Tab-separated table of N, CA and C in Angstrom:
chain	number	residue	atom	x	y	z
A	44	UNK	N	107.977	173.928	79.051
A	44	UNK	CA	107.754	173.967	80.478
A	44	UNK	C	107.305	175.348	80.941
A	45	UNK	N	107.254	176.262	80.042
A	45	UNK	CA	106.826	177.617	80.371
A	45	UNK	C	105.361	177.651	80.809
A	46	UNK	N	104.552	176.714	80.325
A	46	UNK	CA	103.135	176.694	80.644
A	46	UNK	C	102.856	176.145	82.040
A	47	UNK	N	103.821	175.479	82.656
A	47	UNK	CA	103.631	174.890	83.967
A	47	UNK	C	104.157	175.793	85.084
A	48	UNK	N	104.170	177.076	84.856
A	48	UNK	CA	104.633	178.028	85.849
A	48	UNK	C	103.615	178.095	86.981
A	49	UNK	N	104.060	177.840	88.206
A	49	UNK	CA	103.168	177.800	89.362
A	49	UNK	C	102.472	179.142	89.593
A	50	UNK	N	103.179	180.244	89.380
A	50	UNK	CA	102.571	181.564	89.604
A	50	UNK	C	101.405	181.804	88.643
A	51	UNK	N	101.553	181.388	87.403
A	51	UNK	CA	100.468	181.571	86.432
A	51	UNK	C	99.263	180.700	86.758
A	52	UNK	N	99.525	179.464	87.183
A	52	UNK	CA	98.428	178.569	87.555
A	52	UNK	C	97.710	179.098	88.785
A	53	UNK	N	98.464	179.547	89.787
A	53	UNK	CA	97.856	180.089	91.010
A	53	UNK	C	97.054	181.346	90.706
A	54	UNK	N	97.595	182.204	89.861
A	54	UNK	CA	96.870	183.430	89.504
A	54	UNK	C	95.575	183.108	88.782
A	55	UNK	N	95.600	182.127	87.894
A	55	UNK	CA	94.379	181.738	87.172
A	55	UNK	C	93.330	181.186	88.126
A	56	UNK	N	93.753	180.365	89.075
A	56	UNK	CA	92.811	179.799	90.038
A	56	UNK	C	92.231	180.886	90.932
A	57	UNK	N	93.072	181.784	91.409
A	57	UNK	CA	92.596	182.868	92.276
A	57	UNK	C	91.637	183.782	91.525
A	58	UNK	N	91.988	184.164	90.312
A	58	UNK	CA	91.104	185.021	89.526
A	58	UNK	C	89.793	184.314	89.189
A	59	UNK	N	89.846	183.013	88.964
A	59	UNK	CA	88.616	182.268	88.686
A	59	UNK	C	87.700	182.255	89.903
A	60	UNK	N	88.264	182.044	91.074
A	60	UNK	CA	87.462	182.048	92.304
A	60	UNK	C	86.863	183.430	92.549
A	61	UNK	N	87.651	184.463	92.344
A	61	UNK	CA	87.144	185.830	92.514
A	61	UNK	C	86.035	186.109	91.500
A	62	UNK	N	86.227	185.676	90.258
A	62	UNK	CA	85.216	185.886	89.225
A	62	UNK	C	83.919	185.166	89.531
A	63	UNK	N	84.015	183.933	90.012
A	63	UNK	CA	82.811	183.180	90.364
A	63	UNK	C	82.101	183.835	91.542
A	64	UNK	N	82.858	184.318	92.520
A	64	UNK	CA	82.252	184.996	93.668
A	64	UNK	C	81.519	186.266	93.235
A	65	UNK	N	82.124	187.037	92.359
A	65	UNK	CA	81.471	188.249	91.856
A	65	UNK	C	80.216	187.891	91.077
A	66	UNK	N	80.266	186.827	90.297
A	66	UNK	CA	79.106	186.385	89.523
A	66	UNK	C	77.958	185.977	90.443
A	67	UNK	N	78.255	185.235	91.496
A	67	UNK	CA	77.215	184.802	92.435
A	67	UNK	C	76.625	185.996	93.175
A	68	UNK	N	77.473	186.907	93.616
A	68	UNK	CA	76.985	188.094	94.321
A	68	UNK	C	76.105	188.944	93.410
A	69	UNK	N	76.524	189.112	92.161
A	69	UNK	CA	75.717	189.921	91.242
A	69	UNK	C	74.379	189.243	90.938
A	70	UNK	N	74.359	187.905	90.877
A	70	UNK	CA	73.098	187.214	90.645
A	70	UNK	C	72.176	187.332	91.851
A	71	UNK	N	72.736	187.298	93.054
A	71	UNK	CA	71.928	187.492	94.266
A	71	UNK	C	71.317	188.887	94.270
A	72	UNK	N	72.093	189.879	93.898
A	72	UNK	CA	71.573	191.246	93.808
A	72	UNK	C	70.482	191.334	92.745
A	73	UNK	N	70.698	190.666	91.611
A	73	UNK	CA	69.691	190.649	90.543
A	73	UNK	C	68.392	190.012	91.033
A	74	UNK	N	68.502	188.938	91.802
A	74	UNK	CA	67.301	188.276	92.307
A	74	UNK	C	66.584	189.136	93.343
A	75	UNK	N	67.344	189.870	94.146
A	75	UNK	CA	66.717	190.750	95.139
A	75	UNK	C	65.988	191.923	94.479
A	76	UNK	N	66.426	192.327	93.300
A	76	UNK	CA	65.796	193.452	92.606
A	76	UNK	C	64.503	193.049	91.909
A	77	UNK	N	64.317	191.768	91.626
A	77	UNK	CA	63.090	191.337	90.964
A	77	UNK	C	61.967	191.236	91.996
A	78	UNK	N	60.742	191.514	91.589
A	78	UNK	CA	59.638	191.536	92.556
A	78	UNK	C	59.267	190.164	93.117
A	79	UNK	N	59.471	189.103	92.373
A	79	UNK	CA	59.157	187.756	92.833
A	79	UNK	C	60.418	186.907	92.824
A	80	UNK	N	60.351	185.736	93.433
A	80	UNK	CA	61.524	184.869	93.427
A	80	UNK	C	61.678	184.224	92.051
A	81	UNK	N	62.891	184.220	91.562
A	81	UNK	CA	63.162	183.675	90.227
A	81	UNK	C	62.902	182.179	90.170
A	82	UNK	N	63.327	181.453	91.205
A	82	UNK	CA	63.181	180.002	91.176
A	82	UNK	C	61.723	179.588	91.067
A	83	UNK	N	60.863	180.222	91.852
A	83	UNK	CA	59.445	179.870	91.819
A	83	UNK	C	58.830	180.225	90.477
A	84	UNK	N	59.178	181.366	89.937
A	84	UNK	CA	58.641	181.781	88.641
A	84	UNK	C	59.077	180.841	87.521
A	85	UNK	N	60.337	180.422	87.555
A	85	UNK	CA	60.850	179.580	86.477
A	85	UNK	C	60.354	178.145	86.615
A	86	UNK	N	60.414	177.594	87.820
A	86	UNK	CA	60.097	176.177	88.001
A	86	UNK	C	58.599	175.914	88.149
A	87	UNK	N	57.891	176.713	88.924
A	87	UNK	CA	56.476	176.439	89.177
A	87	UNK	C	55.556	177.090	88.149
A	88	UNK	N	55.888	178.303	87.745
A	88	UNK	CA	55.040	179.027	86.791
A	88	UNK	C	55.475	178.792	85.344
A	89	UNK	N	56.601	178.127	85.136
A	89	UNK	CA	57.140	177.825	83.804
A	89	UNK	C	57.324	179.085	82.956
A	90	UNK	N	57.938	180.082	83.561
A	90	UNK	CA	58.179	181.353	82.886
A	90	UNK	C	59.479	181.247	82.075
A	91	UNK	N	59.355	180.891	80.820
A	91	UNK	CA	60.516	180.687	79.960
A	91	UNK	C	61.249	182.002	79.676
A	92	UNK	N	60.501	183.066	79.520
A	92	UNK	CA	61.123	184.364	79.229
A	92	UNK	C	62.029	184.803	80.383
A	93	UNK	N	61.588	184.592	81.605
A	93	UNK	CA	62.407	184.954	82.761
A	93	UNK	C	63.655	184.075	82.844
A	94	UNK	N	63.528	182.820	82.480
A	94	UNK	CA	64.693	181.928	82.464
A	94	UNK	C	65.717	182.388	81.433
A	95	UNK	N	65.249	182.842	80.289
A	95	UNK	CA	66.150	183.343	79.256
A	95	UNK	C	66.834	184.623	79.715
A	96	UNK	N	66.092	185.509	80.357
A	96	UNK	CA	66.671	186.760	80.860
A	96	UNK	C	67.710	186.468	81.942
A	97	UNK	N	67.408	185.553	82.855
A	97	UNK	CA	68.359	185.202	83.911
A	97	UNK	C	69.623	184.576	83.322
A	98	UNK	N	69.470	183.711	82.335
A	98	UNK	CA	70.627	183.111	81.682
A	98	UNK	C	71.456	184.132	80.929
A	99	UNK	N	70.789	185.041	80.257
A	99	UNK	CA	71.504	186.098	79.526
A	99	UNK	C	72.245	187.005	80.495
A	100	UNK	N	71.643	187.273	81.650
A	100	UNK	CA	72.310	188.085	82.666
A	100	UNK	C	73.579	187.396	83.152
A	101	UNK	N	73.476	186.100	83.422
A	101	UNK	CA	74.647	185.358	83.899
A	101	UNK	C	75.752	185.350	82.841
A	102	UNK	N	75.395	185.150	81.584
A	102	UNK	CA	76.397	185.158	80.514
A	102	UNK	C	77.039	186.535	80.350
A	103	UNK	N	76.228	187.586	80.434
A	103	UNK	CA	76.763	188.937	80.276
A	103	UNK	C	77.731	189.287	81.393
A	104	UNK	N	77.369	188.980	82.624
A	104	UNK	CA	78.261	189.281	83.742
A	104	UNK	C	79.519	188.420	83.661
A	105	UNK	N	79.381	187.164	83.254
A	105	UNK	CA	80.553	186.302	83.113
A	105	UNK	C	81.504	186.822	82.042
A	106	UNK	N	80.972	187.311	80.938
A	106	UNK	CA	81.835	187.892	79.894
A	106	UNK	C	82.543	189.147	80.373
A	107	UNK	N	81.838	189.982	81.122
A	107	UNK	CA	82.454	191.195	81.659
A	107	UNK	C	83.583	190.845	82.630
A	108	UNK	N	83.322	189.890	83.513
A	108	UNK	CA	84.325	189.495	84.492
A	108	UNK	C	85.542	188.871	83.793
A	109	UNK	N	85.293	187.996	82.828
A	109	UNK	CA	86.437	187.353	82.144
A	109	UNK	C	87.247	188.370	81.349
A	110	UNK	N	86.599	189.344	80.768
A	110	UNK	CA	87.333	190.379	80.057
A	110	UNK	C	88.154	191.239	81.004
A	111	UNK	N	87.603	191.518	82.165
A	111	UNK	CA	88.332	192.316	83.142
A	111	UNK	C	89.531	191.558	83.699
A	112	UNK	N	89.384	190.258	83.874
A	112	UNK	CA	90.461	189.469	84.460
A	112	UNK	C	91.582	189.209	83.450
A	113	UNK	N	91.217	188.818	82.256
A	113	UNK	CA	92.222	188.415	81.278
A	113	UNK	C	92.630	189.515	80.305
A	114	UNK	N	92.027	190.654	80.420
A	114	UNK	CA	92.435	191.793	79.609
A	114	UNK	C	91.964	191.777	78.262
């Protein structure tokens, strides 16, 4: 029953929400720094390299956030 501790579950949910918010904010900043809109480049121009870079950015920031949260 140690795993069903309400404080641990609440902390995990709160940290997850904070982590997702930081990830979204950092992606918005990343999109503002690029000269063109990412969505148009990826979907209309079929820029696969930009899609890979955007995905790698999201994974890198997610790993940093999860490491910071869970130690």
